[in-house]
PDB file of C-alpha atoms in Angstrom:
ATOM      1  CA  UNK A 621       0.000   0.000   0.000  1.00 86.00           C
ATOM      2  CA  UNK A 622       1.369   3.755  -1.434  1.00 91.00           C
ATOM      3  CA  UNK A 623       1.984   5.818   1.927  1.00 95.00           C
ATOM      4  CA  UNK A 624       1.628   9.649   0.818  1.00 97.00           C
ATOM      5  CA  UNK A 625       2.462  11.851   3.951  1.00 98.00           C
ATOM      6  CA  UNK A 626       1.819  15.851   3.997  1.00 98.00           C
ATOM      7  CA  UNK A 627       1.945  18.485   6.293  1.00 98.00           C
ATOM      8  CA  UNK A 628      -0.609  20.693   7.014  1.00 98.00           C
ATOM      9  CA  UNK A 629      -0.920  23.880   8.766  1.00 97.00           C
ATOM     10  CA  UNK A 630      -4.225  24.329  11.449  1.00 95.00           C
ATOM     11  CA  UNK A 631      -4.206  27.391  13.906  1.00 92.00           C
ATOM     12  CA  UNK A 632      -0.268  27.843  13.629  1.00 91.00           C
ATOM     13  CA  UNK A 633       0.522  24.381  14.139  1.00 94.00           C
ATOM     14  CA  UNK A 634       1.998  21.705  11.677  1.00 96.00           C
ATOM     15  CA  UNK A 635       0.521  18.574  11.563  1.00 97.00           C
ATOM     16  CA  UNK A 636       1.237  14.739  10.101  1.00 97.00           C
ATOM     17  CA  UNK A 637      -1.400  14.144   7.276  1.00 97.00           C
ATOM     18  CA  UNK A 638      -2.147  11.159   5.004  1.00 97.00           C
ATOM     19  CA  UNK A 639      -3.562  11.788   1.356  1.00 97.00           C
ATOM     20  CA  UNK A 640      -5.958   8.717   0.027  1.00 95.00           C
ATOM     21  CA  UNK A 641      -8.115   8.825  -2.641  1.00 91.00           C
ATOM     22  CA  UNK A 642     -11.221   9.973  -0.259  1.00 91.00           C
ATOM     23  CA  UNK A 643      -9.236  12.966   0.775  1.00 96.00           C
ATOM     24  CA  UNK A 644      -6.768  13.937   4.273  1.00 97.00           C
ATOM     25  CA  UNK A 645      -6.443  11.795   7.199  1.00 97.00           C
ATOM     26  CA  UNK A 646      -5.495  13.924  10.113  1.00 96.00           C
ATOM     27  CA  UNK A 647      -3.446  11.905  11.829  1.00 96.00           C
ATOM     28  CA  UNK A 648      -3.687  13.269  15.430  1.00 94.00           C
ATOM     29  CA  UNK A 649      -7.519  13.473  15.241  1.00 93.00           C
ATOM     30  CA  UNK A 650      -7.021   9.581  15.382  1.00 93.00           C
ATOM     31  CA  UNK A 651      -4.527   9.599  18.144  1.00 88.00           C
ATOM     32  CA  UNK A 652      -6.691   8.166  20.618  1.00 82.00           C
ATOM     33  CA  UNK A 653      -9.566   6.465  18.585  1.00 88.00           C
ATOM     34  CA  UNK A 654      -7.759   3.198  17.618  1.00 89.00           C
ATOM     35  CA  UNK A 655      -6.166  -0.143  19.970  1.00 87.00           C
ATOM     36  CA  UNK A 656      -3.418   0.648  18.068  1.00 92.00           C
ATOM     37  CA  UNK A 657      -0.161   3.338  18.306  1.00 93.00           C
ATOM     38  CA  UNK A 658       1.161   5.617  15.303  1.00 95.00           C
ATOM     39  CA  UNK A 659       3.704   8.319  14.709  1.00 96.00           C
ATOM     40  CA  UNK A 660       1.398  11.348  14.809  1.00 94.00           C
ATOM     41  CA  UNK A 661       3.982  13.677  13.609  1.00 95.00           C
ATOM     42  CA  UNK A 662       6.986  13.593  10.940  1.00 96.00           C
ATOM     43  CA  UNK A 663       9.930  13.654  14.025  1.00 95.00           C
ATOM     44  CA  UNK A 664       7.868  10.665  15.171  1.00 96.00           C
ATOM     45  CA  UNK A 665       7.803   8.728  12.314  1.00 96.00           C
ATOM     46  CA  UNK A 666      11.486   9.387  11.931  1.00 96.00           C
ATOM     47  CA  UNK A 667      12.247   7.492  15.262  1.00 95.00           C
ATOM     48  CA  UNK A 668      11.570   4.276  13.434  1.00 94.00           C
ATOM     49  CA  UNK A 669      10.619   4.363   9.995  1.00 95.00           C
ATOM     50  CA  UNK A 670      10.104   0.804   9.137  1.00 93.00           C
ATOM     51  CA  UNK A 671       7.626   0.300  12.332  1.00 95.00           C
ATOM     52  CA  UNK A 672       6.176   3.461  11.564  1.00 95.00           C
ATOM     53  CA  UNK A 673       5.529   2.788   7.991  1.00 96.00           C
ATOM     54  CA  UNK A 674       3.271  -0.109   9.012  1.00 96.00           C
ATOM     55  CA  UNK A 675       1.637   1.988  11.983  1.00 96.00           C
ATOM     56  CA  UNK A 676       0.217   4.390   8.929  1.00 96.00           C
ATOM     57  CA  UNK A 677      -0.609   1.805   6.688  1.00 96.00           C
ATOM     58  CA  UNK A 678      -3.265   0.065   9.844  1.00 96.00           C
ATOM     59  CA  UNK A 679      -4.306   3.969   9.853  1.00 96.00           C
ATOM     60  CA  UNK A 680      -5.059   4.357   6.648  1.00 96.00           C
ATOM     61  CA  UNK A 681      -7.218   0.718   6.571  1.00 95.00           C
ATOM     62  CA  UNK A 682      -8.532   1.677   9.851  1.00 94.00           C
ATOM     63  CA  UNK A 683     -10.108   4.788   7.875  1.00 94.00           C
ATOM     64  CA  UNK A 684     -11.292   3.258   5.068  1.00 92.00           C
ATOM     65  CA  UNK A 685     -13.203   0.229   6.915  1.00 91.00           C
ATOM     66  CA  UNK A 686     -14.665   2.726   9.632  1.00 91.00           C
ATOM     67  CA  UNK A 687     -15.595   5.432   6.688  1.00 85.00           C
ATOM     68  CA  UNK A 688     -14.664   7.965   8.669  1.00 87.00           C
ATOM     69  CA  UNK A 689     -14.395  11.740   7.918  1.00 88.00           C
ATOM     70  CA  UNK A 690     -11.698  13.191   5.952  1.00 95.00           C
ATOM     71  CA  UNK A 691     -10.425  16.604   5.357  1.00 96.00           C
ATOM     72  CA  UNK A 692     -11.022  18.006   1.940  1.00 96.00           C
ATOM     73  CA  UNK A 693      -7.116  18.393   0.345  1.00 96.00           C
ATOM     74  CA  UNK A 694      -8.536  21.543  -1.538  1.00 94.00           C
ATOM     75  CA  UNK A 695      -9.292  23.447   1.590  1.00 94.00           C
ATOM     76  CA  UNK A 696      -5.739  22.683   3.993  1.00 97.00           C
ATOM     77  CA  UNK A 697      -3.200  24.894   4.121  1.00 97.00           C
ATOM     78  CA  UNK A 698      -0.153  22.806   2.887  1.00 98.00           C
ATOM     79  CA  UNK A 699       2.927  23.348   4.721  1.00 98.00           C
ATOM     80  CA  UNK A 700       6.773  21.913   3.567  1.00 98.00           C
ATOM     81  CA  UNK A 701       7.037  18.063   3.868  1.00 97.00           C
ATOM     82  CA  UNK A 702       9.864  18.321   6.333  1.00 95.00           C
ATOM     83  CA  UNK A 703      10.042  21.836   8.059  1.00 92.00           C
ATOM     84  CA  UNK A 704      12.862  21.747  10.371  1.00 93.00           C
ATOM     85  CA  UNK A 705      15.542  19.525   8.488  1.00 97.00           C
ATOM     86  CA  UNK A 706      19.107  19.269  10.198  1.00 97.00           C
ATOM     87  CA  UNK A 707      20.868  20.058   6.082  1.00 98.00           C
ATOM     88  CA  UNK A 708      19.263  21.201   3.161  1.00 98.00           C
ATOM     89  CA  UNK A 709      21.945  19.379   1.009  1.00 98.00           C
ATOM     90  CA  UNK A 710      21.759  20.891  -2.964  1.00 98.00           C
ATOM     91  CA  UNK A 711      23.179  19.495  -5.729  1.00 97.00           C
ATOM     92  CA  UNK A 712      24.285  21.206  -8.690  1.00 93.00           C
ATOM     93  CA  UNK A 713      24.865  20.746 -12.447  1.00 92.00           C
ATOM     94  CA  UNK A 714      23.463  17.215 -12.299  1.00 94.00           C
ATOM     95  CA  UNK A 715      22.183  16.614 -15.845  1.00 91.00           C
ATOM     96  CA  UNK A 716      24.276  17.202 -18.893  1.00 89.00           C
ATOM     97  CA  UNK A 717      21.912  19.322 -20.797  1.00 87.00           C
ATOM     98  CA  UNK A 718      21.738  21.688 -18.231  1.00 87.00           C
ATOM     99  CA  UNK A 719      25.375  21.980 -17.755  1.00 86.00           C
ATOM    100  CA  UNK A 720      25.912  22.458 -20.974  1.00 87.00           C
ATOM    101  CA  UNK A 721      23.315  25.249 -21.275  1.00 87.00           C
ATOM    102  CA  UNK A 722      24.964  27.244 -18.110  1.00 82.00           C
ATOM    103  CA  UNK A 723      28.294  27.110 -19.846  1.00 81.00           C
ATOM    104  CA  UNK A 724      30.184  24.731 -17.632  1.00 81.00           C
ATOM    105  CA  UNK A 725      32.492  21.979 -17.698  1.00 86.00           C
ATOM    106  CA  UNK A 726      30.749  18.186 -16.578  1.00 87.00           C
ATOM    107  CA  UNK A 727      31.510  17.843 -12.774  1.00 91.00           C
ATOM    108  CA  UNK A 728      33.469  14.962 -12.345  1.00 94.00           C
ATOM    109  CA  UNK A 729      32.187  15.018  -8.743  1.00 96.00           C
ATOM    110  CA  UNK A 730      29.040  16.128  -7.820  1.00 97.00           C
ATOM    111  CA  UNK A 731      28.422  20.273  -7.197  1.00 95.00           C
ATOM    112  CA  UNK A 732      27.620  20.390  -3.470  1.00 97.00           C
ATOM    113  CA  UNK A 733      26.087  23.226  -1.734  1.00 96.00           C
ATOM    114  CA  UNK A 734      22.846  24.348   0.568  1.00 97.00           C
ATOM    115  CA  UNK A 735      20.358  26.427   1.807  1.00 97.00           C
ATOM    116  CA  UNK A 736      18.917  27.495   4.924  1.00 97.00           C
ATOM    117  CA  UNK A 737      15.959  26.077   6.812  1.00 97.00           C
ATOM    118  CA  UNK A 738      14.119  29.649   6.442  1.00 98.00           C
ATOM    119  CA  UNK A 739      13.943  28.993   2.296  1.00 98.00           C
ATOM    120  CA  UNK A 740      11.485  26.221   3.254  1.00 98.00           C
ATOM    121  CA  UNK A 741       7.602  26.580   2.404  1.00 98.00           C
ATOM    122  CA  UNK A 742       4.682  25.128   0.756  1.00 98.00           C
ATOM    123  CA  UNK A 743       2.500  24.022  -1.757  1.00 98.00           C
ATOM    124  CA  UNK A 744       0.240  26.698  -2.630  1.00 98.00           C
ATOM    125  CA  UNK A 745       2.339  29.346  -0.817  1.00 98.00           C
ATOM    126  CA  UNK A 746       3.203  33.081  -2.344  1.00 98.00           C
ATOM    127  CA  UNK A 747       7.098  33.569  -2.687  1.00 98.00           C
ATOM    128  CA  UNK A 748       7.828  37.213  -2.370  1.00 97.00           C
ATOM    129  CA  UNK A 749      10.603  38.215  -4.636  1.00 98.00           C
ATOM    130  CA  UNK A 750      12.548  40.411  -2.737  1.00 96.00           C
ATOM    131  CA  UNK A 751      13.988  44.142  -4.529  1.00 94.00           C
ATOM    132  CA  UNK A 752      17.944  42.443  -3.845  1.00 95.00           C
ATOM    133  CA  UNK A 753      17.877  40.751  -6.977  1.00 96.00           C
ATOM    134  CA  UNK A 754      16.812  40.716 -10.957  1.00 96.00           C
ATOM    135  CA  UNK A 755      17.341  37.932 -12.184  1.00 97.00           C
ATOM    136  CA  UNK A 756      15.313  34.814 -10.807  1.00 98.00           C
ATOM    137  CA  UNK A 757      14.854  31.533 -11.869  1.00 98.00           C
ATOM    138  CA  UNK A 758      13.329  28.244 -11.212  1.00 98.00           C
ATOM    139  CA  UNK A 759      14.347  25.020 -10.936  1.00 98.00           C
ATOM    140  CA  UNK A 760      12.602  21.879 -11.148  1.00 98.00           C
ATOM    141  CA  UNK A 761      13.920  19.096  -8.439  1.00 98.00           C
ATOM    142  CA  UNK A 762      13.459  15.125  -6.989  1.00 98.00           C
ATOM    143  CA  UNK A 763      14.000  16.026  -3.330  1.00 98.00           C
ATOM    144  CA  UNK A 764      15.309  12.545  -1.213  1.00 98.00           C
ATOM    145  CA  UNK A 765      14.182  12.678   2.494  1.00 98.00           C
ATOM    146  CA  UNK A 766      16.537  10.559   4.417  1.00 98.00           C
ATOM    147  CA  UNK A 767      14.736   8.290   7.280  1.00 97.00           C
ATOM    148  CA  UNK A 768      18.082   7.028   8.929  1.00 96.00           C
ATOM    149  CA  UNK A 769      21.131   8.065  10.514  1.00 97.00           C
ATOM    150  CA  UNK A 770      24.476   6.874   8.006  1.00 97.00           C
ATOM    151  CA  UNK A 771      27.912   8.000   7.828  1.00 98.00           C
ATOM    152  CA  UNK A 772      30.013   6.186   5.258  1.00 98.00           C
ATOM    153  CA  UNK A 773      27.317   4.916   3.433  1.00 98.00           C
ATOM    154  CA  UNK A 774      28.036   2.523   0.525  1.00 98.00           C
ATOM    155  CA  UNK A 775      25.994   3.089  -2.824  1.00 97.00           C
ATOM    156  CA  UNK A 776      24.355  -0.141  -3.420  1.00 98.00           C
ATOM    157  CA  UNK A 777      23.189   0.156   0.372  1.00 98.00           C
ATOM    158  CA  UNK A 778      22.231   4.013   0.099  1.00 98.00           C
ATOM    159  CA  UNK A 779      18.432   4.083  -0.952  1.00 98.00           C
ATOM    160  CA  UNK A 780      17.617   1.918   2.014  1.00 97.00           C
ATOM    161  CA  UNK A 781      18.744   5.221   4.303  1.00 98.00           C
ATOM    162  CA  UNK A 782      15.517   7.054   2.534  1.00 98.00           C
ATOM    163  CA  UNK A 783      12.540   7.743   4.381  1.00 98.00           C
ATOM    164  CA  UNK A 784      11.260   8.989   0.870  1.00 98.00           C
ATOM    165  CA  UNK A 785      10.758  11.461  -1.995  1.00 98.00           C
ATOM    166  CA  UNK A 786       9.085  14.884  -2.658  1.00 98.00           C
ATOM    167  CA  UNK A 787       8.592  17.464  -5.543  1.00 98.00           C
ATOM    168  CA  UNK A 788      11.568  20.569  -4.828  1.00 98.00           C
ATOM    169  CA  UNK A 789      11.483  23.921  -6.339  1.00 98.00           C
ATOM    170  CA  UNK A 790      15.220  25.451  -6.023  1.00 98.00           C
ATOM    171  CA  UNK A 791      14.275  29.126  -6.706  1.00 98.00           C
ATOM    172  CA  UNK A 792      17.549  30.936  -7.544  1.00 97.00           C
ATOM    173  CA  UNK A 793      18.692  34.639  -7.928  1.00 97.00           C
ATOM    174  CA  UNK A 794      20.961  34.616 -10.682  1.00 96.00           C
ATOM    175  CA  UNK A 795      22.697  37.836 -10.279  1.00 95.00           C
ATOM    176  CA  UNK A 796      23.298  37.166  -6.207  1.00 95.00           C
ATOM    177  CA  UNK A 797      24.413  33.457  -7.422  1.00 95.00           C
ATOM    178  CA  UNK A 798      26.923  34.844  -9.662  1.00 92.00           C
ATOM    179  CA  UNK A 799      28.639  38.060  -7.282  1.00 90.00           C
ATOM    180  CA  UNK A 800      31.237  35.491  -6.029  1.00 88.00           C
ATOM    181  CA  UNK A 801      32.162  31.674  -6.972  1.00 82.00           C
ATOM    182  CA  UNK A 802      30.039  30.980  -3.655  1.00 89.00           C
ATOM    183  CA  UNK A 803      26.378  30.150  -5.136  1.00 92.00           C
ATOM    184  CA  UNK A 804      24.677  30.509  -1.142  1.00 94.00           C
ATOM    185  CA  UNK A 805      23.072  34.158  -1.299  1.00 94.00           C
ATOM    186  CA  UNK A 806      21.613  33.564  -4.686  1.00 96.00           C
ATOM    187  CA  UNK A 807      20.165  30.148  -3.404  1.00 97.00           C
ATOM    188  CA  UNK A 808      18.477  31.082   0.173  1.00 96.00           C
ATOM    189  CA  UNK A 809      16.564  33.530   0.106  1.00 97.00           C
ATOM    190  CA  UNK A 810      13.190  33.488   2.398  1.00 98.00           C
ATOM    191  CA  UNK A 811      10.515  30.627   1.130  1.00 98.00           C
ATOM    192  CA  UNK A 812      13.332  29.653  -2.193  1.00 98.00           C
ATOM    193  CA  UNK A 813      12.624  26.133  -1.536  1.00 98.00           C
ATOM    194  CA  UNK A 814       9.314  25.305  -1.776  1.00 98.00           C
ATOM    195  CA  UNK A 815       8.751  21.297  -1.169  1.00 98.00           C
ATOM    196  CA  UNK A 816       5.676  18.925  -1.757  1.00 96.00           C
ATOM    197  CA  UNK A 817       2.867  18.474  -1.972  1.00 98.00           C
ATOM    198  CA  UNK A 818       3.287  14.873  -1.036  1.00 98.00           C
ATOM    199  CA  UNK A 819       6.269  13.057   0.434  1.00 98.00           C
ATOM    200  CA  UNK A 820       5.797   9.340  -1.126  1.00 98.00           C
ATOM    201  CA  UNK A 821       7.563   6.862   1.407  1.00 97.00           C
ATOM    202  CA  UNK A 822      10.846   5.239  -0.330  1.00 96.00           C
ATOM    203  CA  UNK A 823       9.241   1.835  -1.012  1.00 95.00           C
ATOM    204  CA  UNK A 824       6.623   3.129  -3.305  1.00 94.00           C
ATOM    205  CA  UNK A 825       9.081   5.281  -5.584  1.00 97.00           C
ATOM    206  CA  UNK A 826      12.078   4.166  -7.848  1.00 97.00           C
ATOM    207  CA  UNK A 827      14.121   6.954  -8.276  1.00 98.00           C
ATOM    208  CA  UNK A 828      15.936   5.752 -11.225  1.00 97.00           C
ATOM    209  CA  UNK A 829      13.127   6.719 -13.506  1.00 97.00           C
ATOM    210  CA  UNK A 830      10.633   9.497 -12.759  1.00 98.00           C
ATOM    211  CA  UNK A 831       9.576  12.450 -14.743  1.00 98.00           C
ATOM    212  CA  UNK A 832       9.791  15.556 -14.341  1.00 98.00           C
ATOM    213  CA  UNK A 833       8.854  18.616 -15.832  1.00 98.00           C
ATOM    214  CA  UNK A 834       8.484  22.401 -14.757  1.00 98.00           C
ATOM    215  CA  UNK A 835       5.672  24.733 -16.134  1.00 98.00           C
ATOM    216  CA  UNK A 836       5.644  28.510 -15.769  1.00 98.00           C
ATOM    217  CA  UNK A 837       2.079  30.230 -16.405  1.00 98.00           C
ATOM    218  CA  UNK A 838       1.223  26.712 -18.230  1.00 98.00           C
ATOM    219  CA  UNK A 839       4.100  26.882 -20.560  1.00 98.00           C
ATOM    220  CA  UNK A 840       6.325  24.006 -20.348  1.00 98.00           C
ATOM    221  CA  UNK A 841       9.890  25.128 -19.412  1.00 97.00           C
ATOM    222  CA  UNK A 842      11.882  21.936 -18.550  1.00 97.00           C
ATOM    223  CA  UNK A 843      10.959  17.961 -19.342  1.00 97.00           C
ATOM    224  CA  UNK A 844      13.153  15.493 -18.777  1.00 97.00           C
ATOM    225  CA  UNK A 845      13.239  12.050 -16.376  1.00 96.00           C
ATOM    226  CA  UNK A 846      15.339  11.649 -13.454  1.00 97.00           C
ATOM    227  CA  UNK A 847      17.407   8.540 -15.345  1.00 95.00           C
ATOM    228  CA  UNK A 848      19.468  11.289 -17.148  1.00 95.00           C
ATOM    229  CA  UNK A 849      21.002  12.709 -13.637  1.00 96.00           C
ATOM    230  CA  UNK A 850      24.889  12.442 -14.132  1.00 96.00           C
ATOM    231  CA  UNK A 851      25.092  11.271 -10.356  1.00 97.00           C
ATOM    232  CA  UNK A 852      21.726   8.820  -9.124  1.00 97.00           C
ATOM    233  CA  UNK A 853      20.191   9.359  -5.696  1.00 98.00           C
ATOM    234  CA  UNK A 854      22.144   6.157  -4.656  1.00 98.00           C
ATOM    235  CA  UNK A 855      25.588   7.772  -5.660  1.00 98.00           C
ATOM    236  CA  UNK A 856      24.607  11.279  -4.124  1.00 98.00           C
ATOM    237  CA  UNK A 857      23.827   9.952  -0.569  1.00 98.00           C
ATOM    238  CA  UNK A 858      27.066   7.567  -0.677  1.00 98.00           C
ATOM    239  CA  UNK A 859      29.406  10.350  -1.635  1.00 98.00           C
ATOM    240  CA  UNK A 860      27.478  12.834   0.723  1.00 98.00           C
ATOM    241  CA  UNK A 861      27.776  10.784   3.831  1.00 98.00           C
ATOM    242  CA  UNK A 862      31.505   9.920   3.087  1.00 98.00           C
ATOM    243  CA  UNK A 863      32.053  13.852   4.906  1.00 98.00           C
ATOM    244  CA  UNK A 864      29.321  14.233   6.709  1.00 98.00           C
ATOM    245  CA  UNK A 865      26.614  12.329   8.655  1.00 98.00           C
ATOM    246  CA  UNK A 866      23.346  12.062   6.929  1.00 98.00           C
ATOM    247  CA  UNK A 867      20.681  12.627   9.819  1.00 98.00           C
ATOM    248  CA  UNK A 868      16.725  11.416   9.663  1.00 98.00           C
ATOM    249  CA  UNK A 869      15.089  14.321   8.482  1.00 98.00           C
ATOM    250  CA  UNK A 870      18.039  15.824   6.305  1.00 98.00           C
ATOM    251  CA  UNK A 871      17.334  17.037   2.675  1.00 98.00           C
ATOM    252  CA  UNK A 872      18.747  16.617  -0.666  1.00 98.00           C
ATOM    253  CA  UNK A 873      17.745  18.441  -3.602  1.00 98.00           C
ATOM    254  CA  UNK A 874      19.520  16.393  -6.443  1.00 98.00           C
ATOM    255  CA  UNK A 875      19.520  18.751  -9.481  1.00 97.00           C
ATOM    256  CA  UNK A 876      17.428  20.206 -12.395  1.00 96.00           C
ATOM    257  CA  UNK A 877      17.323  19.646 -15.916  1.00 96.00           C
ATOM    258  CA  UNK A 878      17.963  21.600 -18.815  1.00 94.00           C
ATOM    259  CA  UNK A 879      14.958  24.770 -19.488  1.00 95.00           C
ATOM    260  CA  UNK A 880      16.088  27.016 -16.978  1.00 96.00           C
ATOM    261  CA  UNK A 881      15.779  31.319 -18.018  1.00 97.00           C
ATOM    262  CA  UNK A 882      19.834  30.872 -17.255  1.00 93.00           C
ATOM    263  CA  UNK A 883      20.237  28.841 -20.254  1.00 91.00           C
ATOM    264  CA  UNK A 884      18.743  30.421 -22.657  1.00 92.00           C
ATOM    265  CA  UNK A 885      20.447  33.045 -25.231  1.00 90.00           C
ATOM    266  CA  UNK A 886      20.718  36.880 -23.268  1.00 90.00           C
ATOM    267  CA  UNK A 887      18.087  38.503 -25.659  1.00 92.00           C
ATOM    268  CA  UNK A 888      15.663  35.754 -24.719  1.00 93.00           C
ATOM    269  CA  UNK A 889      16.028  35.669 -21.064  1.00 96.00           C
ATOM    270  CA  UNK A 890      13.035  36.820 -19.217  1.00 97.00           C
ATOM    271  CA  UNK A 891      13.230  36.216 -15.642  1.00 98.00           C
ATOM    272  CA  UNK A 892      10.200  35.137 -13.246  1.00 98.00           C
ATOM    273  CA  UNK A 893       8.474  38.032 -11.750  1.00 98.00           C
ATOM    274  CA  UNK A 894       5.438  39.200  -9.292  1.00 97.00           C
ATOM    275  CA  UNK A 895       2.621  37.337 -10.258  1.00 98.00           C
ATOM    276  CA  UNK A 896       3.724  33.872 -12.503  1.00 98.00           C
ATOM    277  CA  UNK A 897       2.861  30.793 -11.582  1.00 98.00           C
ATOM    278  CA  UNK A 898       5.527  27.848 -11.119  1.00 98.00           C
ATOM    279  CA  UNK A 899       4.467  24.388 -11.447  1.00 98.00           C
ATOM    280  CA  UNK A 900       6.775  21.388 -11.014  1.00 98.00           C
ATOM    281  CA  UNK A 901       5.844  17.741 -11.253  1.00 98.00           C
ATOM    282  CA  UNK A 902       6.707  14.731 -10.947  1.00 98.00           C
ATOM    283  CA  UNK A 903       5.413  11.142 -11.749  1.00 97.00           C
ATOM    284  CA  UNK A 904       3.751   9.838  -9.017  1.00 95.00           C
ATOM    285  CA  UNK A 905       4.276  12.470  -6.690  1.00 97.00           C
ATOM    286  CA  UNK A 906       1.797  15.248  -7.839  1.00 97.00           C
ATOM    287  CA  UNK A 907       2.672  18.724  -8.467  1.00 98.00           C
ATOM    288  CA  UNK A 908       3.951  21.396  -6.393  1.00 98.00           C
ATOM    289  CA  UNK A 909       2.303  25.263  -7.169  1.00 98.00           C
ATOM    290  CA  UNK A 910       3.447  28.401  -6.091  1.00 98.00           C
ATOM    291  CA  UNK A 911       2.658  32.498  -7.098  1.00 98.00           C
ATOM    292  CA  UNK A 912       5.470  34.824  -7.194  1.00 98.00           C
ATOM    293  CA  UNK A 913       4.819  37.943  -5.728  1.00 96.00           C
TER     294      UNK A 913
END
């Protein structure tokens, strides 16, 4: 059974929901209506993934045989899949195309670099741009959640360290990205990494082959799949973890494909502005909407 976790935002607090075809299961509104224990939050569920995983999925029958009331997905306020990671780890120039089309060399190691926890927000929510910069761009990404702690992780072991996958906007301000050969200020500014709607658990999700494709105002930008990444998911969290720990909860945006406003010719660059719509999707995992303002 397909375990699609959300959060949700109800008067200021964040809460653990399920999505199923009849709508939201709030999670905590079951808390003490079943024989049976559950994670009723994501830091929970993060304590044991495995045992947790099979808590949800007795939810989530326990639901559907009781008919019980759902909430109605078009009327939540969505908040970021993971709100309070340990790392936002970034990857950069991850599919050939798109290095090609920013004018650099293929990395013969992955491009590693981050963000801050304040760039995280929601599907749905406005992203302000803010009068520092000119130039901003989108960038359509698969997101890995990891559910376990690893340090030295080996590749063909490295996808069983996921607690699973989301949709991951990395909105970037080109002309702050470019001041220095440091890409941070360009990448992290407040709500530039909007995540979700849906985190689909690991087991339910092949990375290898998903994809993915970035609309702006309806017009399709970037289309590719997630089997043309220079470095897999697999490779990214084994040469990741051989510096630092990877941490339950920690973040990975693994690159975008070619379309970006960067790549295209000067004269034909027009950059995102107050009042487009982004929309990036991915198979299996929905779509993730937000307004500029």
């Amino acid at each position: 059974m397909r375990v699609k976790l959300l959060q949700f935002i109800d008067n200021d607090q964040m809460k653990l929901g399920i999505k199923v075809n009849q709508g939201i299961i709030d999670v905590q509104q079951f808390q003490n209506k079943t024989e049976f224990s559950f994670p009723s939050t994501i830091s929970e569920l993060l304590e044991n993934v495995n045992e947790g995983r099979s808590q949800l999925i007795k939810l989530i029958k326990y639901v559907e045989e009781t008919n019980s009331s759902l909430l109605n997905v078009d009327e939540i306020e969505f908040g970021p899949v993971i709100d309070s990671p340990g790392k936002i780890i970034c990857i950069g120039l991850n599919y050939i195309p798109h290095v090609k089309e920013s004018n650099m060399k293929i990395p013969e190691y992955p491009v590693v670099f981050s963000k801050f926890n304040n760039t995280l927000t929601g599907h749905k929510h406005t992203i302000e741009l803010p009068n520092v910069a000119e130039k901003y761009d989108y960038e359509a990404e698969l997101v890995v959640v990891m559910g376990k702690s690893g340090k030295d992780i080996s590749e063909e072991d490295a996808l069983d360290y996921v607690l699973g996958y989301t949709i991951g906007n990395d909105v970037s301000a080109r002309d702050l990205q470019m001041l220095s050969g440091q890409w941070l200020l360009g990448k992290t500014l407040n709500d530039f990494a909007p995540v979700g709607p849906y985190l689909l658990m690991a087991e339910d999700v092949d990375p290898t082959n998903l994809d993915i494709e970035c609309k702006v105002n309806g017009e399709l930008r970037q289309s590719s799949n997630t089997k043309n990444m220079i470095f897999s998911c697999a490779t990214l969290i084994s040469y990741i973890s051989k510096f630092v720990t990877l941490e339950p909860g920690d973040i990975i945006f693994t690159g975008t494909p070619e379309g970006v406003i960067l790549g295209y010719s000067e004269e034909k660059q027009v950059w995102l502005k107050s009042g487009d719509q982004v929309e990036v999707s991915i198979s299996g995992l929905g779509s993730l909407v937000n307004t500029l303002k």
